[in-house]
Structures are given as structure tokens and as C-alpha cells.
Coordinates of C-alpha atoms in Angstrom, one line a residue:
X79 CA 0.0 0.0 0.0
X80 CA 1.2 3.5 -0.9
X81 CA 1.0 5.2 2.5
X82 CA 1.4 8.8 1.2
X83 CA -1.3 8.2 -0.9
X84 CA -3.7 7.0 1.9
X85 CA -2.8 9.8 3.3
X86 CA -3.6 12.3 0.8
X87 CA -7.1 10.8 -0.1
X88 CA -7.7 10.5 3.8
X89 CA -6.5 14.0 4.6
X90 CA -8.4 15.7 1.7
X91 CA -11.8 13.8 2.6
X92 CA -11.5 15.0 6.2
X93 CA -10.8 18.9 4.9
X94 CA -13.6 18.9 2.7
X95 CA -16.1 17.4 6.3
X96 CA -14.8 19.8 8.2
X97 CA -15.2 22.9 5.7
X98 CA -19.2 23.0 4.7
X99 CA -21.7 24.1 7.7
X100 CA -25.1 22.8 6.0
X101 CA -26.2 19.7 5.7
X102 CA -26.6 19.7 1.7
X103 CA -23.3 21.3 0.8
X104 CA -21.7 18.8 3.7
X105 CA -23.2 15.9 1.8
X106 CA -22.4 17.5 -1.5
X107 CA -19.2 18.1 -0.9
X108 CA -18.4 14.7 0.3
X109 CA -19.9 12.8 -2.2
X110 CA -17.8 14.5 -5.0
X111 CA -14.3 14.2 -3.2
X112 CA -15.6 10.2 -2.5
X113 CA -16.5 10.1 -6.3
X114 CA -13.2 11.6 -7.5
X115 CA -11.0 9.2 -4.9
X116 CA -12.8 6.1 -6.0
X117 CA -13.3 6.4 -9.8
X118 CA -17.3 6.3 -9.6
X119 CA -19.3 8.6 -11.5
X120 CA -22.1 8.3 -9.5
X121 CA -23.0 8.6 -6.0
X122 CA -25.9 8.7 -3.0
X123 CA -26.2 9.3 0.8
X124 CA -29.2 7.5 2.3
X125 CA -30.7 7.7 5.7
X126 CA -32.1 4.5 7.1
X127 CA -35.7 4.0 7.8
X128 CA -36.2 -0.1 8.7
X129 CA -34.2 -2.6 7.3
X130 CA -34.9 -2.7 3.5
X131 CA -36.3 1.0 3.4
X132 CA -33.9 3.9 3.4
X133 CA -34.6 7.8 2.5
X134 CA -32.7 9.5 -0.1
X135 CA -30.9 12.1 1.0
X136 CA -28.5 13.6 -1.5
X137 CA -27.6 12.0 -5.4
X138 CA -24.5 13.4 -7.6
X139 CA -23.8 12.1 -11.1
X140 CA -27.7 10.9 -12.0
X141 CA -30.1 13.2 -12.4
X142 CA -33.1 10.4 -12.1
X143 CA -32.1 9.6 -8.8
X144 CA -31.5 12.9 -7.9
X145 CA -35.6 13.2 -8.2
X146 CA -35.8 10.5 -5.9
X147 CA -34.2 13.0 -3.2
X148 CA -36.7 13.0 0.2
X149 CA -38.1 9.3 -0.7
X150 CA -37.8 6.2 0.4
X151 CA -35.9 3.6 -1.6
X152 CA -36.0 -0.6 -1.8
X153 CA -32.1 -1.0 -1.8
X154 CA -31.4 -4.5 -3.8
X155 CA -30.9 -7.4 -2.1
X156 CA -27.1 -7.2 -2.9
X157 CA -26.7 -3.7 -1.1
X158 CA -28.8 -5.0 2.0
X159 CA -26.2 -6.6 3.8
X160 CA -24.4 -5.0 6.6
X161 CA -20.9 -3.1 6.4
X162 CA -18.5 -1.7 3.8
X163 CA -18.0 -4.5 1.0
X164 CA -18.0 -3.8 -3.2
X165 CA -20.7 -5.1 -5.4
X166 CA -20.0 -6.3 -8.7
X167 CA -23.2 -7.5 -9.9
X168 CA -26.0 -5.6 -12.1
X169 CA -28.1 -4.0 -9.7
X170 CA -31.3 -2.7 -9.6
X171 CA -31.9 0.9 -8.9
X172 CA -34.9 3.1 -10.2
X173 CA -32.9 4.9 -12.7
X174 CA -32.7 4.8 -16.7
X175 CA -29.2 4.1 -16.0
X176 CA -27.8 -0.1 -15.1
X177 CA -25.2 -0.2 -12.5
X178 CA -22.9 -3.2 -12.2
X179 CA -20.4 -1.5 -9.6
X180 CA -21.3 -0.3 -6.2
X181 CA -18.8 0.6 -3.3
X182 CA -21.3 0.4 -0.3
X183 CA -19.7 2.5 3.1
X184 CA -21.4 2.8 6.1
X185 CA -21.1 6.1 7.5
X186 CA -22.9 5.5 11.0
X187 CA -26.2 3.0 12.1
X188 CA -28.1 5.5 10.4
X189 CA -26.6 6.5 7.0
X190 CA -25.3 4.9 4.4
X191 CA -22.8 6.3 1.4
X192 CA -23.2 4.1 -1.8
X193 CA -20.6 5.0 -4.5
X194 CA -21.7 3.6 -8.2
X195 CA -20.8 2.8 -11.5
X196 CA -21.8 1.1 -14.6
X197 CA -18.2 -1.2 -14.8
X198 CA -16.0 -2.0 -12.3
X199 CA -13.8 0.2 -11.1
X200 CA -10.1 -0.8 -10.6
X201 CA -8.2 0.3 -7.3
X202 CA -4.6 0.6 -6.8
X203 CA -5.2 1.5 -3.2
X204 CA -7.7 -0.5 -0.3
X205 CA -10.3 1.8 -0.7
X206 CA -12.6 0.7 2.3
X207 CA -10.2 0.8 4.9
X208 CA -8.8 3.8 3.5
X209 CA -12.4 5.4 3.8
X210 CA -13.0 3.9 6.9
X211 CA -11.7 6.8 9.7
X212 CA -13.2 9.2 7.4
X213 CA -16.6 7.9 7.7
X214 CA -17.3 8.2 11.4
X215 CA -15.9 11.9 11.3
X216 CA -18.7 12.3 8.3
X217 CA -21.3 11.3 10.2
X218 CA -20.4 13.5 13.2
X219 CA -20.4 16.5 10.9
X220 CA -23.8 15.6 8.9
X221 CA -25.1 15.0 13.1
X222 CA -23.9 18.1 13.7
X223 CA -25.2 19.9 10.3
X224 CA -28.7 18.3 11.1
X225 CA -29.5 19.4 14.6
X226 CA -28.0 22.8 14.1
X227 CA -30.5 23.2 11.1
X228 CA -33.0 21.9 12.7
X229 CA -32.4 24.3 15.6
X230 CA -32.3 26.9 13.0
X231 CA -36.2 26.0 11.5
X232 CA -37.2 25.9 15.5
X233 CA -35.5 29.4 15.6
X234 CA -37.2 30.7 12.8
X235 CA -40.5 29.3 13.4
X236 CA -40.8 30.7 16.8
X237 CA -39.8 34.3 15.1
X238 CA -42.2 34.0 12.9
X239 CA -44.8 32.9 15.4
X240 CA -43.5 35.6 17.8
X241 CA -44.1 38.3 14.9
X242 CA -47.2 36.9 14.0
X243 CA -48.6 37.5 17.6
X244 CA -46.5 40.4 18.1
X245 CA -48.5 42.3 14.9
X246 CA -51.9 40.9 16.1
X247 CA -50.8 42.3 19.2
X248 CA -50.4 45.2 17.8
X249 CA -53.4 45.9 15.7
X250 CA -55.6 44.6 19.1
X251 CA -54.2 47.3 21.0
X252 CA -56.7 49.9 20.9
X253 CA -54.3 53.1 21.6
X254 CA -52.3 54.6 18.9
X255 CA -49.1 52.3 18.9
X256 CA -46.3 52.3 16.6
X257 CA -41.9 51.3 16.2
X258 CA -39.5 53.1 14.5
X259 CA -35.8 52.7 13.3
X260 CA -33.0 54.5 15.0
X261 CA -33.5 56.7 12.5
X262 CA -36.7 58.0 13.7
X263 CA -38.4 56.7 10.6
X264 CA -42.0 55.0 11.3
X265 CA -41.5 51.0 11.1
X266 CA -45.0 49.9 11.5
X267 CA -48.1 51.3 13.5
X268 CA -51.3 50.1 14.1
X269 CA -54.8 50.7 12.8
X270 CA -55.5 53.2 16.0
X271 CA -52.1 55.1 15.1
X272 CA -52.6 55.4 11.3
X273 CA -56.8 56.8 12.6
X274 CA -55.6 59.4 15.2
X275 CA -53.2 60.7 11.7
X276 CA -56.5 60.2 9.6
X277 CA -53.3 58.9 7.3
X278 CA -52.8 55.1 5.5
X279 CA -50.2 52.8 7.1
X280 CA -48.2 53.0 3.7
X281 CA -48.2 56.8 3.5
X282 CA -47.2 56.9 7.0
X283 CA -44.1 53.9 6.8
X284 CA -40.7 55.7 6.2
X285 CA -41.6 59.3 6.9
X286 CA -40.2 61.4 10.4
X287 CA -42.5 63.0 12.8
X288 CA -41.3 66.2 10.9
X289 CA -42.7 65.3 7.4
X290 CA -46.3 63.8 9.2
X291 CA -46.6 67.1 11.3
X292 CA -45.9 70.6 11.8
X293 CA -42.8 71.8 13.5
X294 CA -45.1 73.1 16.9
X295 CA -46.6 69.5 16.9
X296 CA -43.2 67.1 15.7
X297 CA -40.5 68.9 17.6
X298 CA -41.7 68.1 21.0
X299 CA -41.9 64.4 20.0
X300 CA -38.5 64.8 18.0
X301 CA -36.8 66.6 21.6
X302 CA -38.5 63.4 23.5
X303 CA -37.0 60.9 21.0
X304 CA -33.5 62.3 21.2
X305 CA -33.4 61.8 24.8
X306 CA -34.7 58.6 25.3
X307 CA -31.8 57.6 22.7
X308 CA -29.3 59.8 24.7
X309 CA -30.5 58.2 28.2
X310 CA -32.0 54.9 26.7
X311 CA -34.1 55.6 29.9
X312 CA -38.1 55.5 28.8
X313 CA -39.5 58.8 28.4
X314 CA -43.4 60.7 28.6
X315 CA -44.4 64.0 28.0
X316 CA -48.0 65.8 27.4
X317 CA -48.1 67.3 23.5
X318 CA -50.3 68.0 20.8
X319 CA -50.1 66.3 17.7
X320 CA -52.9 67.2 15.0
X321 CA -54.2 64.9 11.8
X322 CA -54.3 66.1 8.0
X323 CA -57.1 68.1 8.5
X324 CA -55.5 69.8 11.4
X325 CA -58.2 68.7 14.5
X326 CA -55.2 68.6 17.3
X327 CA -55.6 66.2 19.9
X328 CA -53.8 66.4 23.4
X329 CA -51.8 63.6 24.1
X330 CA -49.1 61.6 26.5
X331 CA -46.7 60.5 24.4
X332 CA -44.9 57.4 25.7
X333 CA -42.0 56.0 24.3
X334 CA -39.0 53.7 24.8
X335 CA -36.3 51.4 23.2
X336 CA -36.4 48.1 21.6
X337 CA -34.2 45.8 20.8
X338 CA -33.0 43.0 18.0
X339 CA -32.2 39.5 19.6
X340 CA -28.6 39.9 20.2
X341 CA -29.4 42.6 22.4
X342 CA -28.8 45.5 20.2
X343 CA -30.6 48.9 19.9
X344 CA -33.1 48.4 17.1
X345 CA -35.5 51.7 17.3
X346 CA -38.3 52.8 19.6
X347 CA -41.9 51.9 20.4
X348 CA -44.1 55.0 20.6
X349 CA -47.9 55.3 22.1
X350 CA -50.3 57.9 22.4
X351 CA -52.5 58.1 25.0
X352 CA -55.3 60.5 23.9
X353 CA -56.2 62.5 26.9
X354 CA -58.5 65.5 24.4
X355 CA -61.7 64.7 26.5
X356 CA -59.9 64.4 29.8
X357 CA -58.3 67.8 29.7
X358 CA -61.2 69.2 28.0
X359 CA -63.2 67.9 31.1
X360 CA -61.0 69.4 33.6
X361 CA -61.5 72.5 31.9
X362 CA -65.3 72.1 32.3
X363 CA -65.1 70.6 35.6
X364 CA -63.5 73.8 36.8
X365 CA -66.2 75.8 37.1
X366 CA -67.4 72.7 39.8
X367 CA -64.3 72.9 42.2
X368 CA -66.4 72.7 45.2
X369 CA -67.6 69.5 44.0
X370 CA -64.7 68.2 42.9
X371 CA -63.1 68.7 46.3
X372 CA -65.5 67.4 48.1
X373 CA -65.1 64.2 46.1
X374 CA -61.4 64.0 46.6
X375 CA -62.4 64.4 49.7
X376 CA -64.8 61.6 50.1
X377 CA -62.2 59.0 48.7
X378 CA -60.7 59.7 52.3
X379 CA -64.3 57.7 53.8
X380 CA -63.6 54.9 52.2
X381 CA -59.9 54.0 53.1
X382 CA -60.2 55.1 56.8
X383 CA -63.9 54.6 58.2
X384 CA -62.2 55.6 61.7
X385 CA -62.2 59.3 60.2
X386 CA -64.8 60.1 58.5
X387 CA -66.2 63.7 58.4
X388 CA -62.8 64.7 59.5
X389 CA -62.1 66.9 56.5
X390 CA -65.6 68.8 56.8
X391 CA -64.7 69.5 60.7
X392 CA -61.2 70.9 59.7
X393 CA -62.8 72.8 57.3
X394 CA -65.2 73.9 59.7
X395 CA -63.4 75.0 62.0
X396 CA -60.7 76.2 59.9
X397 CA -63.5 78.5 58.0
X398 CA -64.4 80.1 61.6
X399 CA -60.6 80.5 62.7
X400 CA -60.2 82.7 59.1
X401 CA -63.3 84.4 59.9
X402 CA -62.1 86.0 63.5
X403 CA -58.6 86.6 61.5
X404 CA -60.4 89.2 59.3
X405 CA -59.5 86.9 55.7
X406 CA -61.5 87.5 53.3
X407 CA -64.4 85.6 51.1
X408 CA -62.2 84.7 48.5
X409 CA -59.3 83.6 50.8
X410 CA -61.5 81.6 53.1
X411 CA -63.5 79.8 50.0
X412 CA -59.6 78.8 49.4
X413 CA -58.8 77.7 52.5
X414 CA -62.2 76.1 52.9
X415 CA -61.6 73.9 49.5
X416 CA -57.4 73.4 50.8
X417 CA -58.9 72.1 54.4
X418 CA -60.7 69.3 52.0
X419 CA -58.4 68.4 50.6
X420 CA -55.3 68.8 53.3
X421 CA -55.1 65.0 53.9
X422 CA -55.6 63.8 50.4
X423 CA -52.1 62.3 50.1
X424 CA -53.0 59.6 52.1
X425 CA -54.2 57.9 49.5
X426 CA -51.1 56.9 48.3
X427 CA -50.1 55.3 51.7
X428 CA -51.1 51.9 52.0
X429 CA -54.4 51.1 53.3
X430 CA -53.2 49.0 56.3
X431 CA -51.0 51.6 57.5
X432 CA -53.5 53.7 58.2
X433 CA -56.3 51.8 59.9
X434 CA -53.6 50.0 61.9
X435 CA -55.3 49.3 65.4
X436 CA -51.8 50.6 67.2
X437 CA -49.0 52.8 67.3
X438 CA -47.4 53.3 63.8
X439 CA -43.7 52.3 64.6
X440 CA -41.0 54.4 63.0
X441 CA -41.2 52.5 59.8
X442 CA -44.9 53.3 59.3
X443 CA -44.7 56.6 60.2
X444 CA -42.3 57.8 57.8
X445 CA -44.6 56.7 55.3
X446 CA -47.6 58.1 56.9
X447 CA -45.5 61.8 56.7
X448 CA -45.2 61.2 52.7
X449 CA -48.5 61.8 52.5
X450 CA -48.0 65.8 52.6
X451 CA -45.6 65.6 49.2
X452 CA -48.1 62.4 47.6
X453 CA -50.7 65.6 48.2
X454 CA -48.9 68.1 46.7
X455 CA -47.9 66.0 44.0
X456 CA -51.9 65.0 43.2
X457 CA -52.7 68.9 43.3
X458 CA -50.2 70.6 42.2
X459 CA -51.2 70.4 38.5
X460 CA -54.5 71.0 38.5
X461 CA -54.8 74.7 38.3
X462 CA -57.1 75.9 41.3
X463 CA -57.3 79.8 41.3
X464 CA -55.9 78.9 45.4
X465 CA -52.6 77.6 46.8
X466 CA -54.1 74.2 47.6
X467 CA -50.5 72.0 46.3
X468 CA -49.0 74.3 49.0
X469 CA -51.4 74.6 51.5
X470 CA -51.6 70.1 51.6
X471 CA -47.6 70.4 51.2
X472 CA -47.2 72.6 54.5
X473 CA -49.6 71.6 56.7
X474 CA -47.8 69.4 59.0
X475 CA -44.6 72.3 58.6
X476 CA -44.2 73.4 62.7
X477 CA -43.8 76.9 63.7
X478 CA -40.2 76.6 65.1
X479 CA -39.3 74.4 61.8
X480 CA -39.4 71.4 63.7
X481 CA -42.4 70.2 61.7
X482 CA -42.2 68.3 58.1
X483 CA -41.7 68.3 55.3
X484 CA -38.9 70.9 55.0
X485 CA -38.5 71.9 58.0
X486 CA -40.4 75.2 56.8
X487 CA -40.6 78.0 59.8
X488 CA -42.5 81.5 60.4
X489 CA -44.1 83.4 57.5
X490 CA -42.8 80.9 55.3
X491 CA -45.4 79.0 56.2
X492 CA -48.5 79.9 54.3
X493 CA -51.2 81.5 56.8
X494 CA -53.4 79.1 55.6
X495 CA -51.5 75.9 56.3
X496 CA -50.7 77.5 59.6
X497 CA -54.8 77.7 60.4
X498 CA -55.1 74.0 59.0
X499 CA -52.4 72.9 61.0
X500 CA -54.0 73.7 64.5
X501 CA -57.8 72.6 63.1
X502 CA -56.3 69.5 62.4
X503 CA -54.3 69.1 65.6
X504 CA -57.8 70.0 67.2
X505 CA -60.1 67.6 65.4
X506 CA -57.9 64.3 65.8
X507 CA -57.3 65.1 69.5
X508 CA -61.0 65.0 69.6
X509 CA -61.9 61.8 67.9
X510 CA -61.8 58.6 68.7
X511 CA -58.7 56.4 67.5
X512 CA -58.5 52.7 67.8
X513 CA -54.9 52.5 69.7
X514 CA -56.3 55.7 72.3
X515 CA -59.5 57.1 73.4
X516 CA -60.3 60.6 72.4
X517 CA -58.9 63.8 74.1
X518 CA -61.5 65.6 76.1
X519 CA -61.8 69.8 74.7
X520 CA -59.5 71.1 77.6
X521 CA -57.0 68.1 77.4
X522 CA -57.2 69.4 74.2
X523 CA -57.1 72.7 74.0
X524 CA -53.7 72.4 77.0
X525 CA -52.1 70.8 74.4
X526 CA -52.4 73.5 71.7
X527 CA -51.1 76.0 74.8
X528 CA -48.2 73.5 75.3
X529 CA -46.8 73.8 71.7
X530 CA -48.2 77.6 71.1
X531 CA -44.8 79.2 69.7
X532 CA -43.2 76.0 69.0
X533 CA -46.0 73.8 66.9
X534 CA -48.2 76.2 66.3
X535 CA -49.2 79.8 65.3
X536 CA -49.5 81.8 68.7
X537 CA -52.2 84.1 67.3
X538 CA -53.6 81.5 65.1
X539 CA -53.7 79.4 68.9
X540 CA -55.1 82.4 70.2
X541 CA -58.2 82.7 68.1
X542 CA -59.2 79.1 67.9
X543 CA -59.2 79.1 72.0
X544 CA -61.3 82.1 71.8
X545 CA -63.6 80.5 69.6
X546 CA -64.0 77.7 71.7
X547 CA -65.0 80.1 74.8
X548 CA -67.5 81.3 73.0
X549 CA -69.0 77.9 72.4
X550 CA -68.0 76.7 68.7
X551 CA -68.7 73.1 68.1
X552 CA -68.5 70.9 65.2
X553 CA -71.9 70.6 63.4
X554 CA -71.6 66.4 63.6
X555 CA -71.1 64.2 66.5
X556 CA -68.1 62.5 67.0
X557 CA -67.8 59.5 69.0

């Protein structure tokens, strides 16, 4: 045996395994540097199915065969047995063309390599063991090829399922939606996007905000998209975008990044929240603040049954402490509407908290004193023609600037946060909580002495004593 030769053929059929990374070029590939080693013209790769049945996988050199790829096939009784052997008897194959040569290889237990030709094919070198090595090494690679393609159709499938839900999910969403490119060119956008523009999908696709809308309306958007790309930290402003006939619509405009599946940026996601008919509610519901704050006020009741009519007795009594101070009517119908509302904050701290049937521990009571700034924070943006954010933010500030939430002192404390401050004081020294019985009016009214100058307004101390002298009450009982 010519060793160097073996060599060669072995060496050259293992370089042109390892080269190919699909499962047809693999197979391809293979079969013609097998063909071209062995002197046969024609060659197959077939994947067992039972004993006598085997699928055709890949053909070079016979174009009927090739047809045959992805069927089953009878191999002839010659080729059935076991291991690598040469055949040198006619054999019947479902081609025009009459083989009396086959090289039969076994590549693993589950495919086969048959090499073919119409005469016999002389050999100068042992062509099965030289082929031998190689073979195990092929059917690691087509192993290999196989799962990672089919990996690759799981792969795709899913993405193609995910963006099949992912539009559907789109066009089901019933607020203006849509993704664009880090260009800021619209991607896609559904139905409720493309009816807010009174524009077509397609005439929309491609364009900037500044081609679909004036500059007062597309700028904003444009500032809010450069610095969510800046930050990549989500962004929302209120704006005003209009359609083609110009009808402007108020809007939040919320947007953030998305990204491709190795993780890079890929554009942003955009929605509009049309808020028109809230805004142009609030406008109307202006004119009806009274009633409005007596609602806000209300939603107190239901989260602490322990205090209700609270606000109405602060408000009260806060209305009759402005009334000896000389304020007048338009100042008091503030201060009336801010003692409403003083306590509104709460409802941002947990229920629980609240109604707890003991002492608040530290804990609890730090979130208890958010409630001033969660106030503020729910009034400061509707425009009331009165200080109400302020008056809810301060009215827990002490005096001597002892008090919270900024330590707030004096005259910088509004007057009328001053005068909620010792109403309140009054009122829930008065009632009835579940972790101590209720003050009595001079227990009461000692303790407003006690912290006169310190807590509280002296003169504002002063009046409310003076008031009480003369017999004010609050108009409901409390137990």
C-alpha cells in the first residue's frame, strides 16, 4: 500500500467534512471528493428508515435519482447486507441508467454512502479501509449539520410565530401604537395610530415626525426621542399632535427602546394616549371645584372609616378660625376647598397603614409623613385659582421648623396651612382612635397651649381658644 497516498485521499476527505456548515453542501461536498477518490461517477447518501427501506438524502452524477431525493428507496438485495463491502453484480436501482459496480460505506447506524458505477472500477489502493476513519468523522459533521438546522427551523419558526402574535398584538391594542428605526423613521403602526393621523399605514411607513406634522406638533416628539436615545431611559411628556385636516388632539406620548435578539438597539416603540376629552373635562369641571373637592375628599371615607367627616370639621373650624382673623371671602373659600383636601395624600399610603389598630412604629410613620408631598404631588397640577398644592404640602410644617416636610418655619409657612395645622391638631385630638380614646376639649385645647410658639401659630392658637370660649362646636357628632 502507498502510504502517502492514503494519506492524501484521507486528509483531503477529512478537509472537505470539516469545511461546509449545511447539511446539503456537507453531503455534497463529500460525495464529490468520494466520487473523485474512487473512480465512480455516480454517488448517494441514504438515511435508514427499517431494514430494506432507506430515505434518499442527496444523489450526484444521475439526475433520475436525484428526483428520488426526500423518498424512500428498496435498496437490492445485494446492497442489503451489513458493512463496507463492493458489489460487482447488475443492480437494480430506479434509474434509466444499469449499475454493475457499487462501493457500499457505512457512515454510521443510520446512513449509508453508496458510490456507483456502470463497470467496475479498478483500485490501486484498499479503498474501504482507507475510507473507513473518514466515515465516522462524516457522520459527526452531517449530526452536527442536522440538529443545528434543525435548531435553526425551531428558531425561525418561533420568530415567525412571535411576529405573528406580536402584529396581532399590535393591531388589538386599541391606543395609537407604533416602532421606529433609529432613525426615527415610522417602522409599522397600528390601525389606531394610522386613525388618530387620519393617514394610510403605507403613506405613513418611512416618513419622520417632521414630514407627518408641523414643526409646533413634531419637535416636542422629536426633543422626547432624542433623549430617550441619549438616556435609553423611557420617556413621557403631554403634547399636541394634529391629523391632516389639522383637528389637534392632546396627548401623553410614551416611548421607549427596543431591541434586536442579540441585544442591540433596534429603534423605539411610541404610544399615544389620547387624553382630548380628559383635559377638556377638567377644563369644564373647573367651574365645579367645590364639588370636585368634596369628592377627593370623600375618597378619604372609604380607606379610613375611623375618620370620616374629618375633613368637613377641619374645614369647619378652619373657616371660623379665618373668619375672626379678618380673611376675606375669596381667601376663606380657598382655605375652605385646601382644608378638604389637606389629607388627600394619604391615598397613596397603604391602606393598612393607616387603619392600623396601634402605634405606627418608625417605619410606618415615615410613610404616613409622605402623604404631605403624595398631596402636593396630586394637586399641584390642577390649576385651582388657590394655593391648595402648598397649602396640603405645609400643613404638617411646625412653627419653630421642627415640623415636616422641609422643615419650613415663620411666615414661610403659608397663613393658611398655619390655620389647617391647629384645626387638624384639634379635630384628631378629639376623635376617637382605635390605639387611644379621644382627648377631652380642655385636654385638648392644654395641648395646643403646650406647643403655642413651638408647633403652632400663637395668634392662630389664640383665636381658635377664643372661639371655643364662645362655644363653637363641630356641626356632627363624633364619637
Amino acid at each position: 500500500m502507498n502510504q502517502t497516498q492514503a494519506l492524501a485521499v484521507v486528509c483531503d476527505l477529512a478537509l472537505s467534512i470539516g469545511r461546509e456548515n449545511t447539511l446539503d453542501a456537507l453531503l455534497g461536498n463529500a460525495l464529490q471528493r468520494f466520487l473523485f477518490h474512487s473512480g465512480c461517477p455516480v454517488g448517494m447518501v441514504l438515511k435508514r428508515c427499517d431494514e430494506v427501506d432507506w430515505l434518499v438524502c442527496k444523489v450526484v452524477g444521475d439526475h433520475v435519482l436525484a428526483r428520488q431525493c426526500d423518498q424512500t428507496m428498496t435498496l437490492p438485495t445485494e446492497l442489503q447486507r451489513e458493512g463496507h463491502y463492493t458489489v460487482t453484480t447488475p443492480l437494480r436501482l430506479h434509474t434509466v441508467r444499469h449499475y454493475g459496480y457499487a462501493l457500499r460505506l457505512e457512515i454510521d447506524d443510520e446512513y449509508l454512502l453508496l458510490l456507483l458505477s456502470e463497470q467496475a472500477v479498478s483500485h490501486s489502493l484498499p479503498l474501504c479501509q482507507i475510507f473507513k476513519p473518514v466515515l465516522g468523522n462524516l457522520g459527526q459533521a452531517i449530526r452536527l449539520c442536522r440538529d443545528s438546522e434543525q435548531l435553526a427551523t425551531r428558531r425561525e419558526q418561533e420568530l415567525r410565530s412571535m411576529r405573528r402574535f406580536n402584529e396581532s398584538l399590535l393591531h388589538a391594542i386599541p391606543i395609537p401604537v407604533f416602532y421606529k428605526d433609529m432613525s426615527q423613521r415610522f417602522i409599522a403602526c397600528n390601525p389606531a395610530f394610522s386613525s388618530l393621523l387620519d393617514l394610510d399605514i403605507s403613506d405613513i411607513r418611512g416618513r419622520t415626525a417632521g414630514e407627518l406634522w408641523p414643526d409646533a406638533c413634531s419637535q416636542p416628539l422629536i426633543a422626547q426621542e432624542q433623549l430617550l436615545l441619549s438616556q435609553g431611559v423611557a420617556q413621557q411628556r403631554e403634547c399636541q399632535v394634529c391629523n391632516r385636516a389639522g383637528d389637534k388632539r392632546k396627548i401623553i406620548y410614551f416611548c421607549d427602546l427596543f431591541y434586536d435578539p442579540r441585544g442591540q438597539r433596534a429603534g423605539l416603540i411610541g404610544a399615544f394616549v389620547d387624553i382630548t376629552e380628559i383635559r377638556d373635562g377638567e377644563a369644564r369641571q373647573r367651574e365645579l371645584l367645590a364639588d370636585s373637592v368634596s369628592a377627593l375628599s370623600t375618597a378619604m371615607l372609604h380607606r379610613d372609616r375611623s375618620t370620616a367627616g374629618h375633613e368637613q370639621r377641619v374645614s369647619d373650624l378652619a373657616i371660623a378660625i379665618g373668619k375672626a382673623m379678618n380673611l376675606d371671602a375669596d381667601r376663606l373659600e380657598g382655605l375652605k376647598l385646601a382644608a378638604m383636601v389637606h389629607d388627600i395624600g394619604l391615598i397613596q399610603v397603604p391602606a393598612e397603614i393607616i387603619t392600623r389598630p396601634r402605634r405606627l412604629s418608625e417605619c410606618e410613620f415615615a410613610l404616613i409623613k409622605l402623604h404631605s408631598e403624595a398631596g402636593y404631588d396630586i394637586l399641584k397640577d390642577i390649576h385651582f385659582p388657590w394655593p391648595l398644592a402648598d397649602i396640603a404640602l405645609q400643613h404638617h410644617e411646625n412653627i419653630d421648623g421642627s415640623g415636616y416636610p422641609h422643615g419650613l418655619k415663620g411666615d414661610e409657612i403659608l397663613l393658611e396651612a398655619r390655620i389647617i395645622r391647629v384645626a387638624d391638631s384639634i379635630d384628631a385630638m378629639l376623635s376617637h382612635r382605635p390605639f387611644r380614646r379621644c382627648y377631652t376639649l380642655d385636654h385638648a385645647l392644654s395641648e395646643l397651649c403646650r406647643y403655642k410658639g413651638s408647633r403652632y401659630d400663637p395668634q392662630v392658637v389664640d383665636v381658635c381658644q377664643a372661639l371655643f370660649a364662645a362655644g363653637f362646636s363641630f356641626n356632627d357628632r363624633m364619637e
